[in-house]
Every structure is written in structure tokens, then in C-alpha cells.
Tab-separated table of C-alpha atoms and ligand atoms in Angstrom:
chain	number	residue	atom	x	y	z
R	1	MET	CA	168.535	164.188	-148.555
R	2	THR	CA	170.520	164.992	-145.412
R	3	LYS	CA	171.788	161.926	-143.562
R	4	THR	CA	171.987	162.226	-139.781
R	5	TYR	CA	174.465	160.207	-137.737
R	6	ASN	CA	174.290	159.884	-133.957
R	7	VAL	CA	177.880	160.019	-132.755
R	8	ALA	CA	179.086	159.814	-129.170
R	9	VAL	CA	181.693	162.245	-127.911
R	10	LEU	CA	183.687	161.318	-124.792
R	11	LYS	CA	185.955	164.221	-123.947
R	12	GLY	CA	188.268	162.321	-121.608
R	13	ASP	CA	190.788	163.555	-119.053
R	14	GLY	CA	193.770	165.900	-118.967
R	15	ILE	CA	194.137	167.505	-122.394
R	16	GLY	CA	191.184	165.399	-123.648
R	17	PRO	CA	188.511	168.137	-123.437
R	18	GLU	CA	190.722	170.667	-125.280
R	19	VAL	CA	191.594	168.387	-128.178
R	20	THR	CA	188.100	166.913	-128.448
R	21	GLU	CA	186.463	170.343	-128.532
R	22	ALA	CA	188.975	171.293	-131.233
R	23	ALA	CA	187.927	168.282	-133.319
R	24	VAL	CA	184.223	169.086	-132.845
R	25	GLN	CA	184.883	172.661	-134.013
R	26	VAL	CA	186.423	171.277	-137.216
R	27	LEU	CA	183.588	168.751	-137.641
R	28	ASP	CA	181.079	171.607	-137.294
R	29	ALA	CA	182.952	173.575	-139.945
R	30	VAL	CA	182.952	170.712	-142.426
R	31	GLN	CA	179.222	170.092	-141.883
R	32	ALA	CA	178.572	173.764	-142.624
R	33	THR	CA	180.118	173.237	-146.074
R	34	SER	CA	177.863	170.294	-146.933
R	35	ASP	CA	174.118	169.760	-146.736
R	36	GLY	CA	174.556	166.021	-147.328
R	37	PHE	CA	175.011	164.975	-143.712
R	38	LYS	CA	174.655	166.071	-140.121
R	39	LEU	CA	176.281	164.783	-136.949
R	40	ASN	CA	174.111	164.599	-133.867
R	41	TYR	CA	176.572	164.655	-130.946
R	42	LEU	CA	175.711	162.730	-127.781
R	43	TYR	CA	178.118	163.744	-125.014
R	44	GLY	CA	178.930	161.079	-122.417
R	45	GLU	CA	180.863	161.048	-119.171
R	46	ALA	CA	183.807	158.659	-118.997
R	47	GLY	CA	187.346	158.504	-117.710
R	48	PHE	CA	189.314	158.994	-114.548
R	49	ARG	CA	187.255	161.956	-113.387
R	50	CYS	CA	184.139	159.733	-113.191
R	51	ILE	CA	185.650	157.253	-110.753
R	52	ALA	CA	185.168	159.300	-107.562
R	53	GLU	CA	181.505	160.023	-108.347
R	54	HIS	CA	180.403	156.808	-110.085
R	55	GLY	CA	182.922	154.221	-108.823
R	56	THR	CA	183.694	153.404	-112.472
R	57	ASN	CA	185.319	155.130	-115.426
R	58	LEU	CA	182.473	154.048	-117.704
R	59	PRO	CA	179.057	154.711	-116.089
R	60	THR	CA	176.074	152.643	-117.257
R	61	GLU	CA	174.375	155.798	-118.623
R	62	THR	CA	177.374	156.296	-120.913
R	63	VAL	CA	177.184	152.703	-122.135
R	64	ALA	CA	173.459	153.220	-122.858
R	65	LEU	CA	174.281	156.449	-124.723
R	66	LEU	CA	176.982	154.732	-126.789
R	67	LYS	CA	174.473	152.067	-127.812
R	68	ARG	CA	172.326	154.775	-129.392
R	69	THR	CA	175.195	155.860	-131.652
R	70	VAL	CA	176.956	154.519	-134.732
R	71	ALA	CA	180.444	155.768	-133.865
R	72	CYS	CA	182.372	157.448	-131.077
R	73	LEU	CA	184.977	160.175	-130.950
R	74	LYS	CA	186.946	159.484	-127.815
R	75	GLY	CA	189.391	161.826	-126.112
R	76	PRO	CA	192.392	160.405	-124.242
R	77	MET	CA	191.737	159.215	-120.693
R	78	THR	CA	193.928	158.781	-117.644
R	79	THR	CA	194.144	155.133	-116.610
R	80	PRO	CA	194.783	154.323	-112.944
R	81	GLU	CA	197.551	151.755	-112.498
R	82	GLU	CA	196.779	150.272	-109.067
R	83	PRO	CA	195.675	146.613	-109.051
R	84	GLY	CA	191.888	146.409	-108.777
R	85	ALA	CA	191.323	149.847	-110.351
R	86	PRO	CA	188.888	150.035	-113.313
R	87	VAL	CA	190.498	148.885	-116.564
R	88	SER	CA	191.102	151.378	-119.351
R	89	VAL	CA	187.918	152.717	-120.988
R	90	ALA	CA	189.425	152.105	-124.427
R	91	VAL	CA	190.067	148.444	-123.597
R	92	THR	CA	186.512	148.024	-122.194
R	93	LEU	CA	184.899	149.631	-125.237
R	94	ARG	CA	186.971	147.570	-127.652
R	95	ARG	CA	185.721	144.409	-125.980
R	96	MET	CA	182.136	145.596	-125.449
R	97	PHE	CA	181.622	146.614	-129.096
R	98	ASN	CA	183.910	143.919	-130.498
R	99	LEU	CA	186.167	146.503	-132.142
R	100	TYR	CA	188.634	143.910	-133.292
R	101	ALA	CA	190.849	145.941	-135.611
R	102	ASN	CA	192.918	148.817	-134.335
R	103	VAL	CA	194.027	150.821	-137.338
R	104	ARG	CA	196.805	153.377	-137.050
R	105	PRO	CA	197.877	155.174	-140.221
R	106	CYS	CA	201.545	156.197	-140.061
R	107	ARG	CA	202.544	158.823	-142.563
R	108	SER	CA	204.900	161.743	-142.910
R	109	PHE	CA	203.390	165.208	-142.784
R	110	PRO	CA	204.695	168.280	-144.625
R	111	ASN	CA	207.221	170.329	-142.641
R	112	VAL	CA	207.305	167.727	-139.871
R	113	GLU	CA	210.577	165.958	-139.383
R	114	SER	CA	210.262	162.206	-139.925
R	115	LEU	CA	212.936	159.550	-139.998
R	116	LYS	CA	212.636	159.279	-143.778
R	117	PRO	CA	210.565	161.327	-146.248
R	118	ASN	CA	207.206	160.228	-147.677
R	119	LEU	CA	206.417	157.443	-145.233
R	120	ASP	CA	202.958	155.934	-145.585
R	121	PHE	CA	202.025	152.675	-143.920
R	122	VAL	CA	199.342	151.376	-141.563
R	123	VAL	CA	199.630	149.281	-138.406
R	124	VAL	CA	196.661	146.957	-137.856
R	125	ARG	CA	196.633	145.509	-134.369
R	126	GLU	CA	194.365	142.788	-132.979
R	127	ASN	CA	192.356	144.685	-130.425
R	128	THR	CA	190.345	142.304	-128.253
R	129	GLU	CA	192.650	139.655	-126.781
R	130	GLY	CA	196.357	138.805	-126.379
R	131	LEU	CA	198.068	140.251	-123.325
R	132	TYR	CA	195.294	142.858	-123.069
R	133	SER	CA	192.741	140.186	-122.146
R	134	GLY	CA	193.095	141.547	-118.617
R	135	VAL	CA	193.356	138.093	-117.045
R	136	GLU	CA	196.065	138.568	-114.461
R	137	PHE	CA	196.499	137.099	-111.010
R	138	LEU	CA	198.924	136.518	-108.198
R	139	LEU	CA	200.046	132.901	-107.971
R	140	ALA	CA	201.873	133.514	-104.715
R	141	PRO	CA	203.242	136.659	-103.076
R	142	GLY	CA	205.710	138.136	-105.564
R	143	VAL	CA	204.692	135.763	-108.373
R	144	GLY	CA	202.234	137.114	-110.956
R	145	VAL	CA	200.743	135.591	-114.105
R	146	ALA	CA	199.079	137.311	-117.078
R	147	LEU	CA	197.266	135.207	-119.670
R	148	ARG	CA	198.059	135.862	-123.309
R	149	ILE	CA	194.900	134.577	-124.959
R	150	ILE	CA	195.133	134.117	-128.732
R	151	THR	CA	192.288	132.534	-130.677
R	152	HIS	CA	192.076	131.403	-134.275
R	153	ASP	CA	188.822	133.305	-134.885
R	154	ALA	CA	190.047	136.667	-133.604
R	155	SER	CA	193.354	136.269	-135.457
R	156	LEU	CA	191.578	135.344	-138.687
R	157	ARG	CA	189.153	138.283	-138.644
R	158	VAL	CA	191.924	140.830	-138.028
R	159	ALA	CA	194.091	139.191	-140.704
R	160	GLU	CA	191.153	139.369	-143.157
R	161	PHE	CA	190.705	143.051	-142.307
R	162	ALA	CA	194.420	143.744	-142.903
R	163	PHE	CA	194.480	141.881	-146.234
R	164	LYS	CA	191.447	143.839	-147.486
R	165	LEU	CA	193.169	147.077	-146.495
R	166	ALA	CA	196.390	146.000	-148.256
R	167	GLU	CA	194.399	145.179	-151.390
R	168	ASN	CA	193.241	148.803	-151.525
R	169	ARG	CA	196.758	150.129	-150.921
R	170	LYS	CA	200.166	148.928	-152.144
R	171	LYS	CA	199.279	145.232	-151.822
R	172	ARG	CA	202.003	144.422	-149.314
R	173	LEU	CA	201.397	142.910	-145.897
R	174	THR	CA	203.881	142.194	-143.111
R	175	TYR	CA	202.772	139.949	-140.274
R	176	ILE	CA	204.649	140.204	-137.038
R	177	HIS	CA	204.878	137.731	-134.141
R	178	LYS	CA	207.301	135.936	-131.849
R	179	GLY	CA	206.476	132.422	-132.955
R	180	ASN	CA	209.975	131.102	-132.215
R	181	ILE	CA	209.297	131.586	-128.479
R	182	LEU	CA	205.484	131.785	-128.178
R	183	ARG	CA	204.945	128.665	-130.268
R	184	VAL	CA	201.378	127.876	-129.265
R	185	THR	CA	199.817	131.332	-129.213
R	186	ASP	CA	201.747	132.879	-132.089
R	187	GLY	CA	201.488	129.570	-133.936
R	188	ILE	CA	197.715	130.113	-133.962
R	189	PHE	CA	198.181	133.710	-135.139
R	190	LYS	CA	200.592	132.682	-137.917
R	191	ASP	CA	198.279	129.931	-139.170
R	192	ALA	CA	195.342	132.340	-139.274
R	193	VAL	CA	197.320	134.854	-141.349
R	194	LYS	CA	198.368	132.109	-143.781
R	195	GLU	CA	194.728	130.991	-144.038
R	196	ALA	CA	193.588	134.540	-144.848
R	197	ALA	CA	196.436	134.883	-147.373
R	198	GLN	CA	194.932	132.106	-149.514
R	199	LYS	CA	192.013	134.388	-150.402
R	200	HIS	CA	194.261	137.349	-151.207
R	201	SER	CA	196.938	136.007	-153.514
R	202	ASP	CA	197.484	139.462	-155.050
R	203	VAL	CA	198.994	140.670	-151.747
R	204	VAL	CA	202.712	140.029	-151.235
R	205	ILE	CA	203.374	138.847	-147.687
R	206	GLU	CA	206.414	139.185	-145.457
R	207	GLU	CA	206.953	137.656	-142.014
R	208	LEU	CA	208.992	139.264	-139.199
R	209	HIS	CA	209.660	138.553	-135.550
R	210	ILE	CA	208.677	141.431	-133.296
R	211	ASP	CA	212.246	142.190	-132.169
R	212	ALA	CA	213.481	142.355	-135.779
R	213	ALA	CA	210.405	144.377	-136.736
R	214	THR	CA	211.114	147.139	-134.185
R	215	MET	CA	214.563	147.470	-135.752
R	216	GLN	CA	213.388	147.296	-139.376
R	217	LEU	CA	210.806	149.974	-138.657
R	218	ILE	CA	213.699	152.343	-137.940
R	219	LYS	CA	216.001	150.991	-140.671
R	220	ARG	CA	213.598	150.726	-143.624
R	221	PRO	CA	210.197	152.226	-142.703
R	222	GLU	CA	209.560	153.144	-146.344
R	223	THR	CA	209.249	149.471	-147.307
R	224	PHE	CA	206.147	148.796	-145.186
R	225	ASP	CA	202.551	149.042	-146.382
R	226	VAL	CA	200.168	147.184	-144.025
R	227	ILE	CA	201.479	145.602	-140.826
R	228	VAL	CA	199.309	143.153	-138.892
R	229	THR	CA	200.133	141.850	-135.447
R	230	THR	CA	198.807	140.867	-132.027
R	231	ASN	CA	197.619	143.304	-129.372
R	232	LEU	CA	200.660	144.242	-127.266
R	233	PHE	CA	203.152	144.050	-130.150
R	234	GLY	CA	200.853	146.306	-132.158
R	235	ASP	CA	200.521	148.817	-129.345
R	236	ILE	CA	204.289	149.146	-129.029
R	237	LEU	CA	204.963	149.156	-132.771
R	238	SER	CA	202.352	151.815	-133.487
R	239	ASP	CA	203.800	154.213	-130.899
R	240	GLU	CA	207.232	153.612	-132.403
R	241	ALA	CA	205.758	154.243	-135.839
R	242	ALA	CA	204.160	157.507	-134.624
R	243	GLN	CA	207.615	158.731	-133.639
R	244	VAL	CA	209.235	157.461	-136.857
R	245	THR	CA	206.744	159.494	-138.869
R	246	GLY	CA	206.785	162.660	-136.747
R	247	SER	CA	204.990	163.604	-133.563
R	248	LEU	CA	202.652	161.757	-131.222
R	249	GLY	CA	200.522	164.902	-131.475
R	250	LEU	CA	199.666	164.011	-135.097
R	251	ALA	CA	198.843	160.300	-134.862
R	252	ALA	CA	195.232	159.085	-134.894
R	253	GLY	CA	193.742	155.629	-134.521
R	254	ALA	CA	190.508	153.847	-135.343
R	255	ASN	CA	188.969	150.871	-133.570
R	256	ILE	CA	186.740	149.084	-136.021
R	257	GLY	CA	184.252	146.272	-135.577
R	258	ASP	CA	181.502	144.918	-137.789
R	259	THR	CA	178.870	147.368	-136.494
R	260	TYR	CA	180.659	150.155	-134.612
R	261	GLY	CA	183.739	152.371	-134.843
R	262	MET	CA	185.615	154.295	-132.169
R	263	PHE	CA	188.117	156.980	-133.108
R	264	GLU	CA	190.792	158.512	-130.894
R	265	PRO	CA	194.197	160.149	-130.846
R	266	VAL	CA	197.070	157.727	-130.251
R	267	HIS	CA	198.462	159.921	-127.472
R	268	GLY	CA	197.323	159.869	-123.848
R	269	SER	CA	195.908	162.531	-121.553
R	270	ALA	CA	199.274	164.331	-121.043
R	271	PRO	CA	198.102	165.616	-117.617
R	272	LYS	CA	200.969	168.087	-117.200
R	273	TYR	CA	199.617	170.149	-120.129
R	274	THR	CA	195.979	170.223	-118.961
R	275	GLY	CA	194.285	173.533	-119.670
R	276	MET	CA	197.480	175.158	-120.953
R	277	ASN	CA	196.231	175.579	-124.531
R	278	ARG	CA	199.572	174.363	-125.854
R	279	VAL	CA	199.116	170.791	-127.159
R	280	ASN	CA	198.592	169.794	-130.744
R	281	PRO	CA	194.934	169.054	-131.587
R	282	ILE	CA	195.788	167.472	-134.976
R	283	ALA	CA	195.769	163.825	-133.761
R	284	THR	CA	192.161	164.179	-132.569
R	285	ILE	CA	191.167	166.187	-135.650
R	286	MET	CA	192.596	163.391	-137.835
R	287	ALA	CA	190.669	160.860	-135.699
R	288	ALA	CA	187.510	162.847	-136.508
R	289	ALA	CA	188.412	162.669	-140.220
R	290	MET	CA	188.799	158.886	-139.909
R	291	MET	CA	185.349	158.752	-138.302
R	292	LEU	CA	183.805	160.573	-141.275
R	293	ASP	CA	185.569	158.184	-143.645
R	294	TYR	CA	184.151	155.228	-141.674
R	295	LEU	CA	180.654	156.764	-141.892
R	296	GLY	CA	181.054	156.943	-145.679
R	297	GLU	CA	181.452	160.755	-145.750
R	298	LYS	CA	184.637	160.497	-147.789
R	299	GLU	CA	184.559	164.008	-149.235
R	300	ALA	CA	184.179	165.652	-145.815
R	301	SER	CA	186.923	163.439	-144.402
R	302	HIS	CA	189.193	164.404	-147.270
R	303	LYS	CA	188.443	168.091	-146.718
R	304	ILE	CA	189.645	167.891	-143.120
R	305	GLU	CA	192.768	165.985	-144.088
R	306	SER	CA	193.585	168.498	-146.837
R	307	ALA	CA	193.070	171.401	-144.422
R	308	VAL	CA	195.508	169.823	-141.921
R	309	LEU	CA	198.094	169.195	-144.645
R	310	SER	CA	197.697	172.721	-145.975
R	311	VAL	CA	198.250	174.324	-142.538
R	312	LEU	CA	201.308	172.144	-141.937
R	313	ARG	CA	202.672	172.790	-145.418
R	314	GLU	CA	202.380	176.531	-144.954
R	315	GLY	CA	204.217	176.155	-141.623
R	316	ARG	CA	203.081	179.456	-140.102
R	317	VAL	CA	201.025	177.865	-137.313
R	318	ARG	CA	203.045	175.327	-135.325
R	319	THR	CA	202.408	174.007	-131.827
R	320	ALA	CA	205.276	173.373	-129.372
R	321	ASP	CA	205.668	169.691	-130.335
R	322	LEU	CA	206.345	170.872	-133.909
R	323	GLY	CA	208.898	173.415	-132.719
R	324	GLY	CA	206.573	176.427	-132.753
R	325	THR	CA	204.775	178.633	-130.253
R	326	SER	CA	201.183	178.467	-131.528
R	327	THR	CA	198.388	177.489	-129.166
R	328	THR	CA	195.871	174.684	-129.502
R	329	THR	CA	193.252	177.306	-130.337
R	330	GLN	CA	195.370	178.920	-133.066
R	331	MET	CA	196.022	175.539	-134.702
R	332	THR	CA	192.319	174.630	-134.514
R	333	ASP	CA	191.247	177.999	-135.965
R	334	ALA	CA	193.778	177.708	-138.805
R	335	ILE	CA	192.456	174.257	-139.763
R	336	THR	CA	188.821	175.377	-139.386
R	337	SER	CA	189.337	178.318	-141.722
R	338	ARG	CA	190.915	176.053	-144.388
R	339	VAL	CA	187.968	173.663	-144.138
R	340	THR	CA	185.472	176.436	-144.807
R	341	LYS	CA	187.531	178.123	-147.578
T	1	NAD	P1	200.853	160.781	-123.150
T	1	NAD	O1	200.655	160.438	-124.582
T	1	NAD	O2	199.701	161.335	-122.421
T	1	NAD	O3	202.009	161.851	-123.034
T	1	NAD	C1	203.379	161.611	-123.340
T	1	NAD	C2	204.005	162.895	-123.862
T	1	NAD	O4	203.663	163.043	-125.230
T	1	NAD	C3	203.473	164.180	-123.216
T	1	NAD	O5	204.139	164.487	-122.029
T	1	NAD	C4	203.733	165.182	-124.282
T	1	NAD	O6	205.080	165.578	-124.247
T	1	NAD	C5	203.473	164.402	-125.571
T	1	NAD	N1	202.118	164.594	-126.085
T	1	NAD	C6	201.045	163.793	-125.898
T	1	NAD	N2	199.984	164.296	-126.549
T	1	NAD	C7	200.389	165.425	-127.154
T	1	NAD	C8	199.741	166.391	-127.989
T	1	NAD	N3	198.465	166.304	-128.336
T	1	NAD	N4	200.462	167.439	-128.407
T	1	NAD	C9	201.750	167.560	-128.093
T	1	NAD	N5	202.430	166.684	-127.331
T	1	NAD	C10	201.751	165.627	-126.864
T	1	NAD	O7	201.423	159.465	-122.427
T	1	NAD	P2	201.640	159.117	-120.891
T	1	NAD	O8	202.248	160.305	-120.192
T	1	NAD	O9	202.350	157.839	-120.888
T	1	NAD	O10	200.187	158.845	-120.327
T	1	NAD	C11	199.384	159.796	-119.619
T	1	NAD	C12	198.049	159.145	-119.308
T	1	NAD	O11	197.346	158.873	-120.516
T	1	NAD	C13	198.164	157.806	-118.572
T	1	NAD	O12	197.193	157.747	-117.564
T	1	NAD	C14	197.894	156.773	-119.642
T	1	NAD	O13	197.331	155.600	-119.111
T	1	NAD	C15	196.896	157.528	-120.508
T	1	NAD	N6	196.819	157.049	-121.895
T	1	NAD	C16	195.575	157.003	-122.432
T	1	NAD	C17	195.408	156.631	-123.750
T	1	NAD	C18	194.012	156.589	-124.317
T	1	NAD	O14	193.079	157.068	-123.673
T	1	NAD	N7	193.811	156.044	-125.512
T	1	NAD	C19	196.523	156.313	-124.542
T	1	NAD	C20	197.792	156.406	-123.973
T	1	NAD	C21	197.933	156.783	-122.634
């Protein structure tokens, strides 16, 4: 019997539409090879380009549309930086759907220069609180305060998630904080990780301060398996990790909650490349593969991943970020043809 999944597609801003359409092309190709499942795409408006018309980057119709779906493929969006402007769509969706674990696989790809060969680790970042709680105010002119909210419950559920992931991988978990300075907030985070550890005694744990961790990620990236940390530290570490393992154009991320998943490239909307057909679509294509894995369509997910690896291994089609001259379209077509082979 064919399973049908309603999935939302938000194309985003800048290079978002190009890379999202590329991922949908690959998703269409993989569905054509299997009669086991079908994706029913629901396209929604969101992002910077909505603000002028709707006064928000996430219109209520889009929220209603998302609620009719089980997962979302989200293109990168431009986030305005002025005080009072709408907060990032990604941050709003993470809170709205309680997508508490941000999962960013960091691995080396064939023919892509990485700091060391054969890297394969995952950064799991708490996704709903910390310095991204969005509670910021002016105390007096020139004096601003941002609240770094850390709760035991949110820390425990993300720690649980990370331990379960580690159990299915190399059974190593590194938890990262700055508890020597942020004693209250990171004290809560540390205690929650230790509590979760009691149920996962087969996982070897390591503790690092964030400043040491940024250095160790460069010095010995091959020793990491699963990293778990708070929101801002995780955001910074996972971008560093994307560079350690290759290009930002290859890195994908998942935002997972108990009942919903949102999948996106790690990179932003790279406005200067809009419409130029030159950026790498692989990050968004890998995000689409993660979405299929989340939906339980493991074989289809694996097919996409293998097609990406095969195109990279062959090395004939390379976008500018990988030192080549191929276009977004050429990369997408090469991956699509491997999927259908
Ligand atoms: P960015 O990731 O958009 O671009 C930084 C640089 O990375 C680009 O100039 C380009 O050289 C390279 N790059 C990015 N994507 C690439 C791809 N697919 N292929 C090849 N090279 C690629 O970061 P930025 O310039 O700091 O941010 C631009 C906008 O994106 C901002 O408004 C920011 O808020 C937003 N942003 C959104 C998200 C998201 O929606 N999840 C994430 C990060 C940044």
C-alpha cells in the first residue's frame, strides 16, 4: 500500500527557491523509483519577502498549512536585524512546534577537502531556549540585557535525544557548556545531562567547556561522535563543524520534536548569489534525505545520500564552492540521474 505524507515546502529567500526546487526535483525522482510512498507537497509563503505584504515573515495561512503536515522542508530565509523586526522564521517554528533537538550531521564527503579525512560526528543543539529565547530589552539607553533561559526539562529532553542517538552510533557523547562562568544556567544543563547519563551507561561521556571545544574541534575532530550543547554554543559549533568537514553548501540540519520535523540547509539565503544558478544545492538535498529518514522512508533516504556521494566521488560535476564551474542545475540533474539509475 502506498503511504502518503503531507509535507510543507517553504522556499525561502535569496537562493532559497533555487535550492529548494532542486531538492524537490530529487524527491520527485526518488518517489518515481518506489511505489511505497508519496509526498504531497503543500507550498507556503514565508520569509523576508512576505513582510511587506503581510507585515510578518510567517503569515497565519502558512501556520495553518504547516499544521496540516507531518514535516517541513524549509529553504533559507533572510532575517531582518533591526530591533522590533519579526524574529527568524526558523526560531518561531522551532518554538511553535516544540522542535527541541537541532541535529546537524558533520561528515567528510568524497573529493571535498576537510580538515581531516573520514570525519563523522553529529552536533545536537538545544533548540527552544537559551540565548535564543528572544527575551531582550533595553535597561537604559546604551545598556541592553538578553535573558539566557535554561530549564531542567528542556535540557533533559535534548540530552535524552543525544544519548539515544549516541547509542545507535559509536556510543560516545561530549557535552559542552561554560559552567565555570554560567554556574546557574549551565549548572542546570550539566545536571540534566548527568541525569540522562544514568539511563545510558553504555555511552562513554566527555565534558568540555565551549572555548576548549571550539579548539578541540579543529585539533581532534575525528574523536567526536555525538556532541550535545545549549542553543547558541550549538549554533556556533555546528557552523564551525560544517567548515571543518568541508563546505557550508553541503551541510544539512534537522529540527526534531515529538510530533513534527523541520529540515533545512545549515547555510543562509546568500542574497548575493540569488538567481545566478551557481550555488550548491547539496545541503538542501541532504536535508530532504533527512526528512525521508525521519518519515521512516529509510531506503529512499539512503538512495539520495548514495547518489550525492556518487556524484561527489566521481568529481566531474562540481559547483564553485567545491572549486568547480558547474551550475546548481547541473549538480541537481547529476544527482537526479543517479537516483533514478
Ligand atoms: P549565508 O550562509 O547565507 O552565506 C555565507 C556565504 O556562504 C555565502 O556568501 C556563500 O559564499 C556561502 N554559501 C552559502 N550557501 C551556499 C551554497 N548553497 N552554496 C555555495 N556557497 C554557499 O550566511 P549570511 O551571509 O551570514 O546570511 C545571509 C542571510 O541568511 C541573513 O539574512 C541570515 O540571517 C540568513 N540566514 C538564514 C538561515 C536560515 O534560514 N536557517 C541560516 C543562516 C543565515
